[in-house]
Short mmCIF file of C-alpha atoms and ligand atoms in Angstrom, two decimals:
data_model
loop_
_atom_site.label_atom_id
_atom_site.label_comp_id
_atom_site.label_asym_id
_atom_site.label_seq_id
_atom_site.Cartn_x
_atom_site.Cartn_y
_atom_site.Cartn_z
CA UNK A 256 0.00 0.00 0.00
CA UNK A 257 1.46 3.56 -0.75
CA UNK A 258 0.20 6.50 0.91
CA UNK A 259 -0.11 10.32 -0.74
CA UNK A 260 -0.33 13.36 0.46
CA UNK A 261 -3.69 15.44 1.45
CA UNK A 262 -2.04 18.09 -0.69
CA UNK A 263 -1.63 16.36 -3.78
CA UNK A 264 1.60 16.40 -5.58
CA UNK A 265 3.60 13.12 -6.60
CA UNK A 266 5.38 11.55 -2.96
CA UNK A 267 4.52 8.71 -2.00
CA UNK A 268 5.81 6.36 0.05
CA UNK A 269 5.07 3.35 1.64
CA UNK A 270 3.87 2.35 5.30
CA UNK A 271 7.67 2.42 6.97
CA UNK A 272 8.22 6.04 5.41
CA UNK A 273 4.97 7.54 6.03
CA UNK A 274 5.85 6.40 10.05
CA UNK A 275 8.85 7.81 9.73
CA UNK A 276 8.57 10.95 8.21
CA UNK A 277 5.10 11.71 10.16
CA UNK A 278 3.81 14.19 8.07
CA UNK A 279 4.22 14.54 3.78
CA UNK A 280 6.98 16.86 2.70
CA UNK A 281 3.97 19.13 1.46
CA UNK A 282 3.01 19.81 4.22
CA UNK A 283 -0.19 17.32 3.82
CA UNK A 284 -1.30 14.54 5.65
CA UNK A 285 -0.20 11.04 4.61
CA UNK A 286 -3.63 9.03 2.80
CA UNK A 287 -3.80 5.50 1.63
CA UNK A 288 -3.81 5.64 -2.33
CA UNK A 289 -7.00 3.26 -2.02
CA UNK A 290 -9.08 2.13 0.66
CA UNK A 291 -9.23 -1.65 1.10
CA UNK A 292 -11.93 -3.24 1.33
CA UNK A 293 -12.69 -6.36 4.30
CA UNK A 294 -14.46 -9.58 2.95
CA UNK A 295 -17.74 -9.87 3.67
CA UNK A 296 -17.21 -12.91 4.95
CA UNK A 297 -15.72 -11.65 7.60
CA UNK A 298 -18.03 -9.08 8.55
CA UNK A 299 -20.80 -12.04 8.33
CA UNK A 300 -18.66 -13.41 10.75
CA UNK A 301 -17.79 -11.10 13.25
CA UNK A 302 -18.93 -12.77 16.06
CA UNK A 303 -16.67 -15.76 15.92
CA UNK A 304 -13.51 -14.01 14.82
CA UNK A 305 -10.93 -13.39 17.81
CA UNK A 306 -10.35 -9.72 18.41
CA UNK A 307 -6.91 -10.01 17.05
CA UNK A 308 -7.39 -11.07 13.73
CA UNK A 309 -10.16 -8.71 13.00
CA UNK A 310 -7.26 -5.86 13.76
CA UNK A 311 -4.73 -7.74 11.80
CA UNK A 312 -7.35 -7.84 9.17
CA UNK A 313 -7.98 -3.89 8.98
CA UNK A 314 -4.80 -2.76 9.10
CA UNK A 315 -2.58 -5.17 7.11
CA UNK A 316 -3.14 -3.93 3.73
CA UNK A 317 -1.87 -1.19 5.11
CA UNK A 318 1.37 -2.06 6.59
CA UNK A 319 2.15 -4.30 3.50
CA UNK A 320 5.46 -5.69 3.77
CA UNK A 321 6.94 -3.00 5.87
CA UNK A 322 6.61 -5.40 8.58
CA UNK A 323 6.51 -9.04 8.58
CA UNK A 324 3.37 -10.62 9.50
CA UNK A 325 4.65 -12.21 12.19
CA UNK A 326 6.14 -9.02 13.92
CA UNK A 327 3.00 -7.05 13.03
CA UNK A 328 0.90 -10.01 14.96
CA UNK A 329 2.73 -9.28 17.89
CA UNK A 330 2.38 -5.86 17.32
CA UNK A 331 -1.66 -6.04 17.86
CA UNK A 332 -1.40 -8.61 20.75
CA UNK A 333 0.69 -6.38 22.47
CA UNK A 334 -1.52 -2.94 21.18
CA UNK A 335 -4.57 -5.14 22.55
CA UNK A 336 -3.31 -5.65 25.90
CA UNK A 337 -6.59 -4.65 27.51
CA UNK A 338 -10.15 -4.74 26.58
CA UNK A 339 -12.59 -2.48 24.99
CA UNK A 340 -15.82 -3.69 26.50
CA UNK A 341 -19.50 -2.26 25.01
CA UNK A 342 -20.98 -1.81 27.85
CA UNK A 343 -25.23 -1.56 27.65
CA UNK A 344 -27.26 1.25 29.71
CA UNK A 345 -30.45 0.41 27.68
CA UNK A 346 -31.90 -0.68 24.57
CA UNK A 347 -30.95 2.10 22.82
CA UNK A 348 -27.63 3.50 24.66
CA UNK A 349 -24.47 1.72 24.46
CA UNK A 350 -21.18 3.01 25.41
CA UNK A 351 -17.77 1.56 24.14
CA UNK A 352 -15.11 2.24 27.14
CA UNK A 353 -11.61 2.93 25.67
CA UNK A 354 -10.62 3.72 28.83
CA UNK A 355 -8.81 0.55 30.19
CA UNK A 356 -5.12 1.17 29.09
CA UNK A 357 -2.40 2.30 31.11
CA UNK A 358 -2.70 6.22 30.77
CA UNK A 359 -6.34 5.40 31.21
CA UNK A 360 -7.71 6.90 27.62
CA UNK A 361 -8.36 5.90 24.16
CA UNK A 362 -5.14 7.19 22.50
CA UNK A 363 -3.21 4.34 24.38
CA UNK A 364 -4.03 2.23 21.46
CA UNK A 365 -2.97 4.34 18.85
CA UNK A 366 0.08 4.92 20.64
CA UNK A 367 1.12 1.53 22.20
CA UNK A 368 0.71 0.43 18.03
CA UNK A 369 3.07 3.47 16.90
CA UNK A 370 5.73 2.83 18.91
CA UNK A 371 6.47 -0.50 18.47
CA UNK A 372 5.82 -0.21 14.61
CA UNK A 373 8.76 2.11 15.31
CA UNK A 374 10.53 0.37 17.70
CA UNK A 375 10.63 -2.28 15.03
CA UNK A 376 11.89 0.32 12.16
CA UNK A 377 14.27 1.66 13.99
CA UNK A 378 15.61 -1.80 15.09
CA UNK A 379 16.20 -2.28 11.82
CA UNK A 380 17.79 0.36 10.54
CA UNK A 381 19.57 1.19 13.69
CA UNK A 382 19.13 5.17 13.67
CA UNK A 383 17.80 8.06 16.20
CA UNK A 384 14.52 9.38 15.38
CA UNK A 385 13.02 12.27 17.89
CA UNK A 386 9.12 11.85 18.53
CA UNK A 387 7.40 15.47 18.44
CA UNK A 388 4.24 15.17 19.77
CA UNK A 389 1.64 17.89 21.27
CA UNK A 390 -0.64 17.20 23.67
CA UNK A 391 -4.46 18.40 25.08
CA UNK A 392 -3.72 15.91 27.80
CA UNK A 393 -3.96 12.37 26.95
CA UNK A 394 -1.75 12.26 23.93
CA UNK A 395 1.36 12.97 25.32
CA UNK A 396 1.02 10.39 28.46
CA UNK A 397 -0.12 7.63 26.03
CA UNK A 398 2.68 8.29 23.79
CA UNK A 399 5.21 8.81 26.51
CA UNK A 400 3.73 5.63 28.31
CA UNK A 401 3.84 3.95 24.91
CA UNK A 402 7.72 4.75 24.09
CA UNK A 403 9.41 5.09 27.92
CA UNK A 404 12.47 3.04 27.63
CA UNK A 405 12.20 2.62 23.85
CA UNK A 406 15.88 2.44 22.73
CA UNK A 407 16.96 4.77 19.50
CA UNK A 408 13.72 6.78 20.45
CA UNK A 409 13.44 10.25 21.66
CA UNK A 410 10.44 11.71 23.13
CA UNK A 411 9.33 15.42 23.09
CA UNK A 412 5.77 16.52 24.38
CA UNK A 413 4.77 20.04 23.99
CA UNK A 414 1.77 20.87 26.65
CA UNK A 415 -0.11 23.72 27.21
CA UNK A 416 0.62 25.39 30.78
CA UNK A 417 -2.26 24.95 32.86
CA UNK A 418 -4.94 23.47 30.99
CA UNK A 419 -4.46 19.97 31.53
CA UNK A 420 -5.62 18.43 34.36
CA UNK A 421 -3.18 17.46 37.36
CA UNK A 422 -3.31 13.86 36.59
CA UNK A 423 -2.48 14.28 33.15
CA UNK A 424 -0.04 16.49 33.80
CA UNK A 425 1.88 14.05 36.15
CA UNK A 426 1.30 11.36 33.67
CA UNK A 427 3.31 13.84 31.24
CA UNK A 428 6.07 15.40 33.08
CA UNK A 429 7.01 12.13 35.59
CA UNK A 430 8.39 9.51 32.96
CA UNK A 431 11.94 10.97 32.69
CA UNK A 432 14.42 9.10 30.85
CA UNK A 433 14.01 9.23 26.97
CA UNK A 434 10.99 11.44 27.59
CA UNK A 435 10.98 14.95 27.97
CA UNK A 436 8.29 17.31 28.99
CA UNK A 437 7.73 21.37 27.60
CA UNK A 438 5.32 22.83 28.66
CA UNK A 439 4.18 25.38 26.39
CA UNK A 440 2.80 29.32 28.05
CA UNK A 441 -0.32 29.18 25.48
CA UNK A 442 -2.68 27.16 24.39
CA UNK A 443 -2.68 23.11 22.48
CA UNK A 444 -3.22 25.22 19.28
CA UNK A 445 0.06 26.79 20.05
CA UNK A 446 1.51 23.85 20.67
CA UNK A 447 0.36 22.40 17.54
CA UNK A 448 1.36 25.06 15.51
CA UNK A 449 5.06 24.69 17.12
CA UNK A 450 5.02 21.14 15.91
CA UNK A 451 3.75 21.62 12.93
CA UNK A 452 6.79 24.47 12.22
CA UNK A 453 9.17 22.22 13.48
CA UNK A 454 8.03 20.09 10.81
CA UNK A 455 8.83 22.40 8.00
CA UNK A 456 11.95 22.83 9.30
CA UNK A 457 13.84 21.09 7.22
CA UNK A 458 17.61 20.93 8.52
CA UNK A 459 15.98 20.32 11.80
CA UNK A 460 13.60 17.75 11.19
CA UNK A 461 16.53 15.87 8.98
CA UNK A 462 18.67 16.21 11.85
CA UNK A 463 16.87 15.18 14.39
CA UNK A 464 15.01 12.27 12.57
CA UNK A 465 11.84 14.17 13.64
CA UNK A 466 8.69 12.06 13.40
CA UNK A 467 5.32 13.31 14.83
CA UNK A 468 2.59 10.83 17.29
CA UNK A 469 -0.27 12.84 16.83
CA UNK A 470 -2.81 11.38 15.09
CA UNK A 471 -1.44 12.98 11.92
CA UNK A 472 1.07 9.88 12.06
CA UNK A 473 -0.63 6.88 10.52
CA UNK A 474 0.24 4.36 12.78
CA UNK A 475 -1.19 6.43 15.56
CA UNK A 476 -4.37 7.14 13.38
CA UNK A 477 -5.09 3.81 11.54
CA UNK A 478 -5.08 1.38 14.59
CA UNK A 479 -7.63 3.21 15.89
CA UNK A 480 -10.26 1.27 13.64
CA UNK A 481 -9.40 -1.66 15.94
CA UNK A 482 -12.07 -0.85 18.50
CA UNK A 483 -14.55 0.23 15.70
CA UNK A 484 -13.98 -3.47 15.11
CA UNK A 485 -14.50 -4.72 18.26
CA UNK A 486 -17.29 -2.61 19.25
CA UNK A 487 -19.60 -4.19 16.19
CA UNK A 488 -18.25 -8.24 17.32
CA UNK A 489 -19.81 -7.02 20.37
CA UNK A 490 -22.98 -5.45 19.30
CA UNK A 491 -26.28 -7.62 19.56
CA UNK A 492 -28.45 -6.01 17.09
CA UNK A 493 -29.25 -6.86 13.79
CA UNK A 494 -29.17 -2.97 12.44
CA UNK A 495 -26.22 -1.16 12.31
CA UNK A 496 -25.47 1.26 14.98
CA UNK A 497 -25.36 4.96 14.83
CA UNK A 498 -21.84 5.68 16.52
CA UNK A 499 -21.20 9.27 18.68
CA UNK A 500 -17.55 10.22 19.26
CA UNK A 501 -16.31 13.01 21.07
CA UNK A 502 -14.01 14.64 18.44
CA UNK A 503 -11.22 17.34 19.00
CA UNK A 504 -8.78 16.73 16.40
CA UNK A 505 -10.96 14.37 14.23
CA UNK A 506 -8.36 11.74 14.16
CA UNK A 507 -10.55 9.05 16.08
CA UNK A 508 -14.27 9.60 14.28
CA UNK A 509 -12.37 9.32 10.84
CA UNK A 510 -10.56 6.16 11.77
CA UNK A 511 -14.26 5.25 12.55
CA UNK A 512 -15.40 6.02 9.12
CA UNK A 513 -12.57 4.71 7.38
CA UNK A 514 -13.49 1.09 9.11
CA UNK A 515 -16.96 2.08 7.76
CA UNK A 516 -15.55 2.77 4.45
CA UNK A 517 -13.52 -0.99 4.30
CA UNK A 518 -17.07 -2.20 4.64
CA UNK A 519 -17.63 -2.45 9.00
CA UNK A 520 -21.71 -1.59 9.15
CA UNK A 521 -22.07 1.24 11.03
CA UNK A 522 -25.53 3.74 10.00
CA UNK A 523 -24.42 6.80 11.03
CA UNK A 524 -21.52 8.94 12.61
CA UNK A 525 -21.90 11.53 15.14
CA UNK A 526 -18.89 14.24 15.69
CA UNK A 527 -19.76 15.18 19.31
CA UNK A 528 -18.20 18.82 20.18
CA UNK A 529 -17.95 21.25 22.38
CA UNK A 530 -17.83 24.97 21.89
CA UNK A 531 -14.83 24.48 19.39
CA UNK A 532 -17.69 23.91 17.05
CA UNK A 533 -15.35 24.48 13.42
CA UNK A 534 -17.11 21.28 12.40
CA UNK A 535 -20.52 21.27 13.38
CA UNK A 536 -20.74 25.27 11.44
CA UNK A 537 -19.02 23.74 8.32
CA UNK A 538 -21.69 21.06 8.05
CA UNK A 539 -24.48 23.37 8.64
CA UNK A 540 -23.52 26.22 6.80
CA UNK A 541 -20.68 24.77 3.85
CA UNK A 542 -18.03 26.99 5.33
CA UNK A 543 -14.60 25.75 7.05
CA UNK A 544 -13.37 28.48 9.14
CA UNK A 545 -10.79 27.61 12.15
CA UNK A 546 -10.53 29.47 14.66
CA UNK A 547 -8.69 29.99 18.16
CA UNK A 548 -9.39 26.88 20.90
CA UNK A 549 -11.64 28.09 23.31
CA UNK A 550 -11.04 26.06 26.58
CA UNK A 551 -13.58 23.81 27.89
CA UNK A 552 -13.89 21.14 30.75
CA UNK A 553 -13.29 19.12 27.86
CA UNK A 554 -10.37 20.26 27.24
CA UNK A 555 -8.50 17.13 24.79
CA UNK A 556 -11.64 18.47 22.36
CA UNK A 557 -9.99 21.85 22.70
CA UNK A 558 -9.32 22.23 19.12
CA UNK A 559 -9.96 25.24 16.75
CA UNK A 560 -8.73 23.94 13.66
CA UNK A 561 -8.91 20.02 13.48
CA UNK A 562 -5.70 17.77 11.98
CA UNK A 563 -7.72 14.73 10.44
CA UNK A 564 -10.44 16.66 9.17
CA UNK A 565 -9.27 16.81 5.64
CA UNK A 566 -8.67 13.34 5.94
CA UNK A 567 -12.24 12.70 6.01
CA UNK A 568 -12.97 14.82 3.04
CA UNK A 569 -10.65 12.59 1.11
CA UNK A 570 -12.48 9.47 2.11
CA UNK A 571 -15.43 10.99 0.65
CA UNK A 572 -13.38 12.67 -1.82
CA UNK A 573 -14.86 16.34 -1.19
CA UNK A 574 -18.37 15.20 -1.61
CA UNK A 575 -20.61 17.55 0.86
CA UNK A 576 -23.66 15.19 0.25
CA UNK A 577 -22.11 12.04 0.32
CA UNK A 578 -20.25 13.21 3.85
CA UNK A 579 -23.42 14.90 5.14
CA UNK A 580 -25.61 11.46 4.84
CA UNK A 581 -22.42 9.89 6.91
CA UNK A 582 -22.02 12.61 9.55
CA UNK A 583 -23.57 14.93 12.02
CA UNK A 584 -22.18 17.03 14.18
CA UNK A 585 -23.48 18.65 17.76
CA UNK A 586 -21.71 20.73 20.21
CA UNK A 587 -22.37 21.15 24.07
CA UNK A 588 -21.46 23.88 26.42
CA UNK A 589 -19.77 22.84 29.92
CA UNK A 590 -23.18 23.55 31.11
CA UNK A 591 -24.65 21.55 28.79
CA UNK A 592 -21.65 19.36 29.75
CA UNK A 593 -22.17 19.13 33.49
CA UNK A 594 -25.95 18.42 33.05
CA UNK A 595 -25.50 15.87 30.66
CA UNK A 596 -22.72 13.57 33.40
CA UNK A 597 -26.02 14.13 36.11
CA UNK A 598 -28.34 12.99 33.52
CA UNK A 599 -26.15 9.37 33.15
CA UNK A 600 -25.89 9.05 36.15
CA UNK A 601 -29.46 9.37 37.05
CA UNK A 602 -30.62 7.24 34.07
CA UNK A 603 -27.89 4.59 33.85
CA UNK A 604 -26.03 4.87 37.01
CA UNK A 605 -23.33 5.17 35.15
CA UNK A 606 -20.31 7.73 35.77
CA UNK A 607 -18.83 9.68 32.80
CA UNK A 608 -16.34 12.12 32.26
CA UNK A 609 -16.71 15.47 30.20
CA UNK A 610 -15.95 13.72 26.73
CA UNK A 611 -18.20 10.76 27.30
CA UNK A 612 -21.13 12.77 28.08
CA UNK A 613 -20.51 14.98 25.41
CA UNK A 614 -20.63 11.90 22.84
CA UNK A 615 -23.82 10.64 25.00
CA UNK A 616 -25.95 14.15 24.19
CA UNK A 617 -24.58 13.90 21.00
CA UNK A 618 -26.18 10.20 20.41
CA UNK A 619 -29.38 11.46 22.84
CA UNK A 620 -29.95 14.14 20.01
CA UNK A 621 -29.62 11.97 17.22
CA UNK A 622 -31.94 9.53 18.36
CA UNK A 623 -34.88 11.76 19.15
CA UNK A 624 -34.61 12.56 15.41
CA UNK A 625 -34.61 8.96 14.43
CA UNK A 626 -36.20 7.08 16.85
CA UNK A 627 -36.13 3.73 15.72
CA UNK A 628 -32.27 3.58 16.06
CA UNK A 629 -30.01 2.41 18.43
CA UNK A 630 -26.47 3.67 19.08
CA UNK A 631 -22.85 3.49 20.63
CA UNK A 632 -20.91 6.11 22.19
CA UNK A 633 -16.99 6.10 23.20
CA UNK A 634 -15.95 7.03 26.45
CA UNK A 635 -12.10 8.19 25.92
CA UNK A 636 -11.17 8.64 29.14
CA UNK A 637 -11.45 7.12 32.72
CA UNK A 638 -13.09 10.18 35.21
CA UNK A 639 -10.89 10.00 37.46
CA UNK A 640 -8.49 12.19 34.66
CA UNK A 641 -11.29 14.82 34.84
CA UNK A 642 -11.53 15.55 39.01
CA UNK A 643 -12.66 19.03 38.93
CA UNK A 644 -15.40 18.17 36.12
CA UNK A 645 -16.92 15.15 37.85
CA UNK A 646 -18.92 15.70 40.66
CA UNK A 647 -18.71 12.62 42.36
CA UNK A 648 -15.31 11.47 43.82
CA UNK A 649 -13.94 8.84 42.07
CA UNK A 650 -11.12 6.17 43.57
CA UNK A 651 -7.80 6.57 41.33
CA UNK A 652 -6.99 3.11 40.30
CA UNK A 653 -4.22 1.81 42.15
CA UNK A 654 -1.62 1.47 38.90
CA UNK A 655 -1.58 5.41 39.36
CA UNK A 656 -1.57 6.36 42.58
CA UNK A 657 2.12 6.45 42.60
CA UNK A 658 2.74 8.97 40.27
CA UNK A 659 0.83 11.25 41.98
CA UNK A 660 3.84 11.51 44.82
CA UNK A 661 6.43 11.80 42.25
CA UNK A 662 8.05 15.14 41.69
CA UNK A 663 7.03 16.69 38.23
CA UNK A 664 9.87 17.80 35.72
CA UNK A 665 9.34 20.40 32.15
CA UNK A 666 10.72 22.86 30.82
CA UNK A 667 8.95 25.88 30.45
CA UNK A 668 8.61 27.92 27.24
CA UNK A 669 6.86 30.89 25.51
CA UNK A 670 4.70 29.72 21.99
CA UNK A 671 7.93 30.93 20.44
CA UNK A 672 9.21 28.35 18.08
CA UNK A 673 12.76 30.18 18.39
CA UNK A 674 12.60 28.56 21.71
CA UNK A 675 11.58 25.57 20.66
CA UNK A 676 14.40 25.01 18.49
CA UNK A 677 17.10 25.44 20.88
CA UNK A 678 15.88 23.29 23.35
CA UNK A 679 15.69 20.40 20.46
CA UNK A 680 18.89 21.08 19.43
CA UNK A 681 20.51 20.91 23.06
CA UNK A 682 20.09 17.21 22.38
CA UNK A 683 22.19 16.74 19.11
C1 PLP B 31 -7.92 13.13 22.31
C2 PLP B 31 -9.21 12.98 22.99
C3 PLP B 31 -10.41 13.22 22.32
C4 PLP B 31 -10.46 13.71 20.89
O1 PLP B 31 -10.00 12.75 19.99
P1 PLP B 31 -9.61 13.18 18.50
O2 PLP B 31 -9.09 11.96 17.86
O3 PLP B 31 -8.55 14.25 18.64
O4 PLP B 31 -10.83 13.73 17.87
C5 PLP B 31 -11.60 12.98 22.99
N1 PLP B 31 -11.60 12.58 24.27
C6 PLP B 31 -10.47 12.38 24.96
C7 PLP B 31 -10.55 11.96 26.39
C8 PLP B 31 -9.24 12.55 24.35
O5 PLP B 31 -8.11 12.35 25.02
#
């Protein structure tokens, strides 16, 4: 399989490069040339296919022979560590927890996959690379989580000062070793534009080896369809559900839809926001306009101008129509926020965090316009990374308590990307 670039233009590479490199030298995002499509046969048989070879099924085309099958098997096992159970409140309401890793969110999967796909490549070719990654939160402690103690790998998180929660933040700035914590005096757009300018930095980024592990990196994003996977061997219904997820960057819904576009039944897809609503406007009113993060109790949904977006207008290659019968999109205030987390736990006993609840209101307002359907949606985090927002006081589980104690260690840097640079290049 070769991948292209959002942007157009002639690169392409194949699964190994597109890893390496992160991002295309455009400037674009890295897109299969076609999407494969997954026997039916299989998706007949769902049920009775282990959870392991369904994600070795949706993401080998991809990886081709970039890694043998064998490796790449291991790979998964070790990506699927821990479960994604779908949980049902009713009839109707079913929520997919992709909370049960060890930084206790959904991008553990993503990031556990990425860096042993490049643990393996750089095995092999027995070179440095430096992972660049910024973080809302839960990126950065599932990627530094996912490559602590990875040899010939360097880790770099960029985090905004102050708005992530004090979990995540000791999750970020407690690993030490090959990972190393900035934290950034602005916001995760800042962050993501200092990344992103790093990127285009060419001397730098050969130097260094640089290589993003935000979802822009393909091994972060296509894993991901894993749980879309798992969620439908789990699902007892005989239509297909309408699925909510709470979307900041857009990298997990479109791994969603790409699953859906390999032929995984799924009737619908709902982007649940908050007030970073860039999406939600473009499908109502045709328009794309970004614009500056606004911060919420949601805060990993903080975005103002989403990565993986124009990855989804590629799978439906820039059709408005075709996307809009695929997609909805709602956004939630924190008030609308807070209410919603009372509301489950009034109806279904059950205890979400800000993101989760967002994706439930989300699937609630979906469903009152078409009743007769039933639905999933994700909960990406565990609560107990969201203290302040959740009312209730939830026990941390006892595989973090320690960290709490430990003594946290960053650097501490304006949204400068002169700054940036030197502290990169202190390494070299
Ligand atoms: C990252 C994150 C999101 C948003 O996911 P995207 O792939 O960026 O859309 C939602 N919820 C939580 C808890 C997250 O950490």
């Amino acid at each position: 399989m070769r991948f292209k670039s959002t942007k157009g233009g002639s690169e392409e590479v194949d699964f190994k490069e597109a890893v390496i490199r992160g991002q295309a030298q455009n400037g674009g995002l890295y897109f299969p040339t076609e999407i494969p499509e997954i026997s039916k046969d299989i998706i007949h048989n769902i049920k009775n296919i282990s959870e392991q070879d369904l994600a070795y099924h949706a993401i080998h085309h991809y990886v081709d022979d970039s890694i043998p099958e064998v490796e790449l098997n291991k790979i998964i096992e070790e990506t699927l560590a821990f479960k994604t159970p779908l949980i049902k409140l009713d009839e109707r309401f079913h929520v997919l927890e992709l909370f049960h890793g060890p930084t206790l969110a959904f991008k553990d999967i993503g990031a556990r996959f990425m860096s042993r796909c490049l643990a393996y490549f750089s095995k092999e070719n027995n070179n440095q690379v430096t992972v660049l990654v910024a973080t809302s939160g839960d990126t950065g402690s599932a990627v530094a989580d996912g490559f602590f103690g990875v040899e010939n790998v360097e880790v770099v998180i960029l985090y905004p000062s102050g708005k992530v929660s004090a979990v995540q933040e000791k999750q970020l700035t407690t690993y030490g070793g090959n990972v190393r914590a900035i934290e950034v005096m602005g916001n995760f757009d800042d962050c993501q534009r200092l990344v992103k300018q790093a990127f285009s930095d060419t001397r730098l980024r050969e130097t260094l080896q640089l290589t993003s592990a935000n979802s822009i990196n393909i091994a972060r994003w296509l894993p991901q369809q894993f749980y879309y996977f798992n969620a439908l061997k789990q699902w007892d219904k005989k239509e297909a559900p309408v699925i909510s997820v709470p979307s900041g960057n857009f990298g997990n819904i479109c791994a969603g839809i790409l699953a859906w576009k390999s032929g995984l039944p799924v009737k619908h897809f709902i982007a649940a926001c908050n007030v970073n609503n860039v999406v939600s406007e473009f499908l109502s009113s045709g328009n794309y306009q970004p614009k500056k993060a606004i911060p919420t109790i949601s805060n990993a949904m903080d975005v103002g101008d989403p990565s993986n977006f124009v990855r989804i207008m590629e799978i439906f290659s820039n059709n408005i129509p075709g996307l809009k019968s695929m997609l909805s999109s709602f956004y939630y205030t924190d008030e609308d926020t807070k209410s919603g987390m009372r509301e489950i736990k009034k109806e279904f006993n059950y205890t979400a965090e800000p993101h989760g609840a967002i994706g439930y209101m989300a699937l609630k307002d979906y469903l009152k316009i078409y009743p007769s359907a039933s639905g999933i949606f994700l909960e990406t985090a565990h609560p107990v990374k969201f203290p302040d927002a959740v009312e209730e006081e939830i026990r941390i589980p006892d595989r973090l308590k320690h960290i709490m104690s430990l003594k946290k260690n960053s650097v501490k840097i304006e949204p400068d990307y002169a700054q940036l640079r030197k502290l990169l290049e202190i390494r070299n």
